[in-house]
PDB file of C-alpha atoms in Angstrom:
ATOM      1  CA  MET N 128      23.487  -7.081 -16.557  1.00  0.00           C
ATOM      2  CA  ILE N 129      21.303  -6.594 -13.462  1.00  0.00           C
ATOM      3  CA  LYS N 130      21.873  -3.245 -11.777  1.00  0.00           C
ATOM      4  CA  PRO N 131      22.590  -3.186  -8.031  1.00  0.00           C
ATOM      5  CA  ILE N 132      19.660  -1.914  -5.974  1.00  0.00           C
ATOM      6  CA  GLU N 133      20.060   1.761  -5.068  1.00  0.00           C
ATOM      7  CA  LEU N 134      16.596   2.582  -3.686  1.00  0.00           C
ATOM      8  CA  VAL N 135      13.941   0.666  -1.747  1.00  0.00           C
ATOM      9  CA  ILE N 136      10.395   1.911  -2.375  1.00  0.00           C
ATOM     10  CA  PHE N 137       7.868   0.925   0.286  1.00  0.00           C
ATOM     11  CA  ASP N 138       4.130   0.766  -0.093  1.00  0.00           C
ATOM     12  CA  CYS N 139       2.455   2.118   3.063  1.00  0.00           C
ATOM     13  CA  ASP N 140      -0.716   0.225   4.038  1.00  0.00           C
ATOM     14  CA  GLY N 141       0.047  -3.381   4.884  1.00  0.00           C
ATOM     15  CA  VAL N 142       3.802  -2.911   4.422  1.00  0.00           C
ATOM     16  CA  LEU N 143       4.751  -0.156   6.870  1.00  0.00           C
ATOM     17  CA  VAL N 144       1.585   0.017   8.955  1.00  0.00           C
ATOM     18  CA  ASP N 145      -0.787  -2.844   9.732  1.00  0.00           C
ATOM     19  CA  SER N 146      -3.784  -0.971   8.362  1.00  0.00           C
ATOM     20  CA  GLU N 147      -5.083  -3.306   5.659  1.00  0.00           C
ATOM     21  CA  ARG N 148      -6.893  -5.445   8.239  1.00  0.00           C
ATOM     22  CA  ILE N 149      -8.603  -2.305   9.505  1.00  0.00           C
ATOM     23  CA  ALA N 150      -9.505  -1.200   5.974  1.00  0.00           C
ATOM     24  CA  ALA N 151     -10.893  -4.605   5.031  1.00  0.00           C
ATOM     25  CA  ARG N 152     -13.006  -4.778   8.190  1.00  0.00           C
ATOM     26  CA  VAL N 153     -14.430  -1.305   7.531  1.00  0.00           C
ATOM     27  CA  GLN N 154     -15.155  -2.093   3.871  1.00  0.00           C
ATOM     28  CA  VAL N 155     -17.010  -5.299   4.776  1.00  0.00           C
ATOM     29  CA  SER N 156     -19.065  -3.357   7.325  1.00  0.00           C
ATOM     30  CA  LEU N 157     -19.910  -0.586   4.845  1.00  0.00           C
ATOM     31  CA  GLY N 158     -20.887  -3.117   2.193  1.00  0.00           C
ATOM     32  CA  ALA N 159     -23.344  -4.755   4.569  1.00  0.00           C
ATOM     33  CA  GLU N 160     -24.735  -1.361   5.557  1.00  0.00           C
ATOM     34  CA  LEU N 161     -25.023   0.193   2.096  1.00  0.00           C
ATOM     35  CA  GLY N 162     -26.138  -2.721  -0.048  1.00  0.00           C
ATOM     36  CA  TRP N 163     -23.073  -4.501  -1.394  1.00  0.00           C
ATOM     37  CA  PRO N 164     -22.387  -7.579   0.787  1.00  0.00           C
ATOM     38  CA  LEU N 165     -18.674  -8.402   0.557  1.00  0.00           C
ATOM     39  CA  THR N 166     -16.465 -11.002   2.178  1.00  0.00           C
ATOM     40  CA  GLU N 167     -12.985 -10.103   3.367  1.00  0.00           C
ATOM     41  CA  ASP N 168     -11.514 -12.096   0.475  1.00  0.00           C
ATOM     42  CA  GLU N 169     -13.617 -10.125  -2.020  1.00  0.00           C
ATOM     43  CA  VAL N 170     -12.432  -6.856  -0.452  1.00  0.00           C
ATOM     44  CA  VAL N 171      -8.812  -7.999  -0.767  1.00  0.00           C
ATOM     45  CA  ASP N 172      -9.363  -8.933  -4.403  1.00  0.00           C
ATOM     46  CA  ARG N 173     -11.265  -5.779  -5.396  1.00  0.00           C
ATOM     47  CA  PHE N 174      -9.970  -2.986  -3.166  1.00  0.00           C
ATOM     48  CA  ILE N 175      -6.645  -3.711  -1.467  1.00  0.00           C
ATOM     49  CA  GLY N 176      -3.786  -1.861  -3.128  1.00  0.00           C
ATOM     50  CA  ARG N 177      -6.030   0.394  -5.178  1.00  0.00           C
ATOM     51  CA  SER N 178      -6.465   4.144  -4.886  1.00  0.00           C
ATOM     52  CA  HIS N 179      -9.374   5.843  -3.151  1.00  0.00           C
ATOM     53  CA  ALA N 180     -10.616   7.042  -6.554  1.00  0.00           C
ATOM     54  CA  ALA N 181     -10.488   3.539  -8.047  1.00  0.00           C
ATOM     55  CA  ILE N 182     -12.467   2.081  -5.140  1.00  0.00           C
ATOM     56  CA  ARG N 183     -15.043   4.859  -5.368  1.00  0.00           C
ATOM     57  CA  GLU N 184     -15.472   4.130  -9.094  1.00  0.00           C
ATOM     58  CA  GLN N 185     -16.234   0.482  -8.320  1.00  0.00           C
ATOM     59  CA  VAL N 186     -18.802   1.411  -5.683  1.00  0.00           C
ATOM     60  CA  ALA N 187     -20.416   3.969  -7.990  1.00  0.00           C
ATOM     61  CA  ALA N 188     -20.699   1.410 -10.789  1.00  0.00           C
ATOM     62  CA  ARG N 189     -22.437  -0.974  -8.399  1.00  0.00           C
ATOM     63  CA  LEU N 190     -24.551   1.328  -6.231  1.00  0.00           C
ATOM     64  CA  GLY N 191     -24.585   4.757  -7.893  1.00  0.00           C
ATOM     65  CA  GLU N 192     -22.724   8.024  -7.332  1.00  0.00           C
ATOM     66  CA  ASP N 193     -24.743   9.130  -4.305  1.00  0.00           C
ATOM     67  CA  THR N 194     -24.078   5.919  -2.398  1.00  0.00           C
ATOM     68  CA  ALA N 195     -20.436   5.990  -3.471  1.00  0.00           C
ATOM     69  CA  ALA N 196     -20.098   9.465  -1.953  1.00  0.00           C
ATOM     70  CA  VAL N 197     -21.615   8.261   1.338  1.00  0.00           C
ATOM     71  CA  TRP N 198     -19.427   5.132   1.298  1.00  0.00           C
ATOM     72  CA  SER N 199     -16.287   7.204   0.734  1.00  0.00           C
ATOM     73  CA  GLU N 200     -17.081   9.677   3.497  1.00  0.00           C
ATOM     74  CA  ARG N 201     -18.019   6.945   5.964  1.00  0.00           C
ATOM     75  CA  PHE N 202     -14.884   4.950   5.154  1.00  0.00           C
ATOM     76  CA  GLU N 203     -12.596   7.888   5.896  1.00  0.00           C
ATOM     77  CA  GLN N 204     -14.366   8.519   9.216  1.00  0.00           C
ATOM     78  CA  LEU N 205     -14.444   4.899  10.378  1.00  0.00           C
ATOM     79  CA  HIS N 206     -10.916   4.170   9.187  1.00  0.00           C
ATOM     80  CA  ARG N 207      -9.524   7.190  11.040  1.00  0.00           C
ATOM     81  CA  GLU N 208     -11.333   6.178  14.237  1.00  0.00           C
ATOM     82  CA  ALA N 209      -9.994   2.619  14.006  1.00  0.00           C
ATOM     83  CA  VAL N 210      -6.459   3.831  13.301  1.00  0.00           C
ATOM     84  CA  ASP N 211      -6.590   6.101  16.339  1.00  0.00           C
ATOM     85  CA  ALA N 212      -7.824   3.199  18.444  1.00  0.00           C
ATOM     86  CA  GLY N 213      -4.832   0.966  17.840  1.00  0.00           C
ATOM     87  CA  LEU N 214      -2.775   1.054  14.643  1.00  0.00           C
ATOM     88  CA  THR N 215       0.696  -0.527  14.871  1.00  0.00           C
ATOM     89  CA  PRO N 216       3.630  -0.918  12.491  1.00  0.00           C
ATOM     90  CA  VAL N 217       3.737  -4.161  10.524  1.00  0.00           C
ATOM     91  CA  GLU N 218       5.414  -6.827  12.666  1.00  0.00           C
ATOM     92  CA  GLY N 219       9.186  -6.725  12.197  1.00  0.00           C
ATOM     93  CA  LEU N 220       9.082  -3.491  10.199  1.00  0.00           C
ATOM     94  CA  PRO N 221      11.176  -1.321  12.570  1.00  0.00           C
ATOM     95  CA  GLU N 222      13.886  -3.990  12.618  1.00  0.00           C
ATOM     96  CA  ALA N 223      13.734  -4.240   8.820  1.00  0.00           C
ATOM     97  CA  LEU N 224      14.254  -0.497   8.443  1.00  0.00           C
ATOM     98  CA  ASP N 225      17.134  -0.502  10.918  1.00  0.00           C
ATOM     99  CA  ALA N 226      18.858  -3.275   8.958  1.00  0.00           C
ATOM    100  CA  LEU N 227      18.621  -1.472   5.597  1.00  0.00           C
ATOM    101  CA  SER N 228      21.558   0.709   4.567  1.00  0.00           C
ATOM    102  CA  LEU N 229      20.023   1.803   1.245  1.00  0.00           C
ATOM    103  CA  PRO N 230      17.992   4.969   0.632  1.00  0.00           C
ATOM    104  CA  THR N 231      14.236   4.489   1.051  1.00  0.00           C
ATOM    105  CA  CYS N 232      10.983   6.230   0.166  1.00  0.00           C
ATOM    106  CA  VAL N 233       7.229   5.577   0.293  1.00  0.00           C
ATOM    107  CA  ALA N 234       4.882   5.305  -2.716  1.00  0.00           C
ATOM    108  CA  SER N 235       1.282   4.573  -1.750  1.00  0.00           C
ATOM    109  CA  SER N 236      -2.205   4.508  -3.211  1.00  0.00           C
ATOM    110  CA  GLY N 237      -3.274   6.471  -0.124  1.00  0.00           C
ATOM    111  CA  SER N 238      -3.437  10.253   0.080  1.00  0.00           C
ATOM    112  CA  HIS N 239      -0.797  12.375   1.798  1.00  0.00           C
ATOM    113  CA  ASP N 240      -3.284  13.211   4.563  1.00  0.00           C
ATOM    114  CA  LYS N 241      -3.932   9.529   5.181  1.00  0.00           C
ATOM    115  CA  MET N 242      -0.213   8.721   5.306  1.00  0.00           C
ATOM    116  CA  ARG N 243       0.522  11.629   7.619  1.00  0.00           C
ATOM    117  CA  HIS N 244      -2.109  10.168   9.929  1.00  0.00           C
ATOM    118  CA  THR N 245      -1.139   6.477   9.787  1.00  0.00           C
ATOM    119  CA  LEU N 246       2.629   6.960   9.692  1.00  0.00           C
ATOM    120  CA  GLY N 247       2.323   9.642  12.364  1.00  0.00           C
ATOM    121  CA  ARG N 248       0.323   7.379  14.688  1.00  0.00           C
ATOM    122  CA  THR N 249       2.994   4.688  14.454  1.00  0.00           C
ATOM    123  CA  GLY N 250       6.024   6.954  14.819  1.00  0.00           C
ATOM    124  CA  LEU N 251       7.207   6.257  11.261  1.00  0.00           C
ATOM    125  CA  TYR N 252       6.472   9.559   9.564  1.00  0.00           C
ATOM    126  CA  GLU N 253       9.783  11.213  10.426  1.00  0.00           C
ATOM    127  CA  ARG N 254      11.700   8.251   9.019  1.00  0.00           C
ATOM    128  CA  PHE N 255      10.306   9.056   5.557  1.00  0.00           C
ATOM    129  CA  ALA N 256       9.468  12.780   5.709  1.00  0.00           C
ATOM    130  CA  GLY N 257      10.211  14.471   2.392  1.00  0.00           C
ATOM    131  CA  ARG N 258      10.325  11.116   0.591  1.00  0.00           C
ATOM    132  CA  ILE N 259       6.617  10.217   0.530  1.00  0.00           C
ATOM    133  CA  PHE N 260       4.703   9.967  -2.757  1.00  0.00           C
ATOM    134  CA  SER N 261       0.990   9.420  -3.349  1.00  0.00           C
ATOM    135  CA  ALA N 262      -1.126   8.116  -6.215  1.00  0.00           C
ATOM    136  CA  THR N 263      -2.872  11.493  -6.090  1.00  0.00           C
ATOM    137  CA  GLU N 264       0.250  12.924  -7.778  1.00  0.00           C
ATOM    138  CA  VAL N 265      -0.005  10.775 -10.927  1.00  0.00           C
ATOM    139  CA  SER N 266      -2.685  10.166 -13.542  1.00  0.00           C
ATOM    140  CA  ARG N 267      -3.002   6.395 -13.061  1.00  0.00           C
ATOM    141  CA  GLY N 268      -2.840   4.415  -9.845  1.00  0.00           C
ATOM    142  CA  LYS N 269      -1.619   0.859  -9.360  1.00  0.00           C
ATOM    143  CA  PRO N 270      -1.466  -1.558 -11.193  1.00  0.00           C
ATOM    144  CA  ALA N 271      -0.172   1.066 -13.644  1.00  0.00           C
ATOM    145  CA  PRO N 272       3.550   1.834 -13.091  1.00  0.00           C
ATOM    146  CA  ASP N 273       3.105   5.622 -12.919  1.00  0.00           C
ATOM    147  CA  LEU N 274       3.508   6.063  -9.168  1.00  0.00           C
ATOM    148  CA  PHE N 275       6.664   3.978  -8.844  1.00  0.00           C
ATOM    149  CA  LEU N 276       8.225   5.626 -11.895  1.00  0.00           C
ATOM    150  CA  TYR N 277       7.371   9.027 -10.414  1.00  0.00           C
ATOM    151  CA  ALA N 278       8.955   8.101  -7.079  1.00  0.00           C
ATOM    152  CA  ALA N 279      12.128   6.876  -8.790  1.00  0.00           C
ATOM    153  CA  ARG N 280      12.324  10.077 -10.838  1.00  0.00           C
ATOM    154  CA  GLN N 281      11.866  12.268  -7.764  1.00  0.00           C
ATOM    155  CA  MET N 282      14.583  10.301  -5.964  1.00  0.00           C
ATOM    156  CA  GLY N 283      16.912  10.467  -8.979  1.00  0.00           C
ATOM    157  CA  VAL N 284      17.275   6.695  -9.370  1.00  0.00           C
ATOM    158  CA  ASP N 285      16.998   4.529 -12.490  1.00  0.00           C
ATOM    159  CA  PRO N 286      13.876   2.306 -12.248  1.00  0.00           C
ATOM    160  CA  ALA N 287      16.066  -0.726 -12.970  1.00  0.00           C
ATOM    161  CA  ALA N 288      17.961   0.019  -9.743  1.00  0.00           C
ATOM    162  CA  CYS N 289      14.816   0.143  -7.591  1.00  0.00           C
ATOM    163  CA  ALA N 290      13.264  -2.491  -5.354  1.00  0.00           C
ATOM    164  CA  VAL N 291       9.592  -2.235  -4.397  1.00  0.00           C
ATOM    165  CA  VAL N 292       8.099  -3.739  -1.232  1.00  0.00           C
ATOM    166  CA  GLU N 293       4.401  -4.444  -1.736  1.00  0.00           C
ATOM    167  CA  ASP N 294       1.639  -6.522  -0.175  1.00  0.00           C
ATOM    168  CA  SER N 295      -1.026  -6.398  -2.893  1.00  0.00           C
ATOM    169  CA  ARG N 296      -1.536  -7.842  -6.354  1.00  0.00           C
ATOM    170  CA  PRO N 297      -1.977  -4.402  -7.994  1.00  0.00           C
ATOM    171  CA  GLY N 298       1.187  -3.277  -6.206  1.00  0.00           C
ATOM    172  CA  VAL N 299       3.481  -6.041  -7.404  1.00  0.00           C
ATOM    173  CA  ALA N 300       1.978  -5.714 -10.897  1.00  0.00           C
ATOM    174  CA  ALA N 301       2.825  -1.992 -10.866  1.00  0.00           C
ATOM    175  CA  ALA N 302       6.392  -2.720  -9.782  1.00  0.00           C
ATOM    176  CA  ARG N 303       6.864  -5.238 -12.595  1.00  0.00           C
ATOM    177  CA  ALA N 304       5.361  -2.818 -15.125  1.00  0.00           C
ATOM    178  CA  ALA N 305       7.847  -0.175 -13.936  1.00  0.00           C
ATOM    179  CA  GLY N 306      10.771  -2.536 -14.573  1.00  0.00           C
ATOM    180  CA  MET N 307      11.582  -2.745 -10.871  1.00  0.00           C
ATOM    181  CA  ARG N 308      12.289  -5.746  -8.689  1.00  0.00           C
ATOM    182  CA  ALA N 309       9.302  -6.621  -6.517  1.00  0.00           C
ATOM    183  CA  PHE N 310       9.338  -8.023  -3.003  1.00  0.00           C
ATOM    184  CA  GLY N 311       5.866  -9.308  -2.169  1.00  0.00           C
ATOM    185  CA  TYR N 312       5.114  -9.344   1.560  1.00  0.00           C
ATOM    186  CA  ALA N 313       2.720 -12.225   2.205  1.00  0.00           C
ATOM    187  CA  GLY N 314       2.473 -11.780   5.964  1.00  0.00           C
ATOM    188  CA  GLY N 315      -0.728  -9.748   5.664  1.00  0.00           C
ATOM    189  CA  LEU N 316      -4.090 -10.279   3.978  1.00  0.00           C
ATOM    190  CA  THR N 317      -3.049 -11.109   0.423  1.00  0.00           C
ATOM    191  CA  PRO N 318      -2.190 -14.797  -0.109  1.00  0.00           C
ATOM    192  CA  ALA N 319       1.324 -15.539  -1.384  1.00  0.00           C
ATOM    193  CA  GLY N 320      -0.028 -17.027  -4.606  1.00  0.00           C
ATOM    194  CA  ARG N 321      -1.522 -13.689  -5.627  1.00  0.00           C
ATOM    195  CA  LEU N 322       1.857 -11.980  -5.287  1.00  0.00           C
ATOM    196  CA  GLU N 323       3.975 -14.456  -7.215  1.00  0.00           C
ATOM    197  CA  GLY N 324       5.284 -13.645 -10.669  1.00  0.00           C
ATOM    198  CA  ALA N 325       8.321 -12.786 -12.757  1.00  0.00           C
ATOM    199  CA  GLY N 326      10.880 -10.597 -11.023  1.00  0.00           C
ATOM    200  CA  THR N 327       9.154 -11.021  -7.674  1.00  0.00           C
ATOM    201  CA  VAL N 328      10.439 -12.455  -4.396  1.00  0.00           C
ATOM    202  CA  VAL N 329       7.616 -13.452  -2.035  1.00  0.00           C
ATOM    203  CA  PHE N 330       8.399 -13.476   1.689  1.00  0.00           C
ATOM    204  CA  HIS N 331       6.490 -13.753   4.973  1.00  0.00           C
ATOM    205  CA  ASP N 332       8.649 -12.077   7.650  1.00  0.00           C
ATOM    206  CA  MET N 333       9.585  -8.412   7.292  1.00  0.00           C
ATOM    207  CA  ARG N 334      12.773  -9.065   9.256  1.00  0.00           C
ATOM    208  CA  ASP N 335      14.043 -11.084   6.254  1.00  0.00           C
ATOM    209  CA  LEU N 336      13.810  -8.125   3.890  1.00  0.00           C
ATOM    210  CA  SER N 337      17.340  -6.739   4.190  1.00  0.00           C
ATOM    211  CA  ALA N 338      18.978 -10.111   3.509  1.00  0.00           C
ATOM    212  CA  LEU N 339      16.654 -10.766   0.553  1.00  0.00           C
ATOM    213  CA  ILE N 340      17.465  -7.384  -1.007  1.00  0.00           C
ATOM    214  CA  ALA N 341      21.196  -7.914  -0.445  1.00  0.00           C
ATOM    215  CA  ALA N 342      20.977 -11.284  -2.200  1.00  0.00           C
ATOM    216  CA  SER N 343      19.055  -9.997  -5.227  1.00  0.00           C
TER     217      SER N 343
END
């Protein structure tokens, strides 16, 4: 018997805040500058949804540890500047949150500092304060289920009663591995086909989220 949903777990980048476009643009620019030419599609495939540490490992394997350190430092600087210049919530996200009556939390590959910055810039931080979890708190990032299982445990909810809202392939894979229902938001950079899979509802308009969760 399928358990009713008791908790909605949101990813942050690309789900709450429209930051994945910024991140992809910065990564493409850094690749051109530091010796790893990447298209936006390659960035989405390799980096989107993964932790800072996982991205740094990929860069180090390709360009060496020294360049990876420069890449990482430059990304944080350029990303912060771009966020300050004009980050917004994902379209329809405030309405989606207002329509939800279930408890919510955030579980992101980003660090707490990064989420304080991005959620703070968009006025969303207070809506989730005290219920924000980062991949830095677990041993394995997405697509491993560790972060979502940790969030469910901290919130006191059975994983089978959790719904996860994600916009990346590693994210929906992590939700499935955790035994949670996945809602793949395809209104961002990741094509719908990369989000599809068992136990996953793919949707394009964040304003549809509440009705989709109620119907699941």
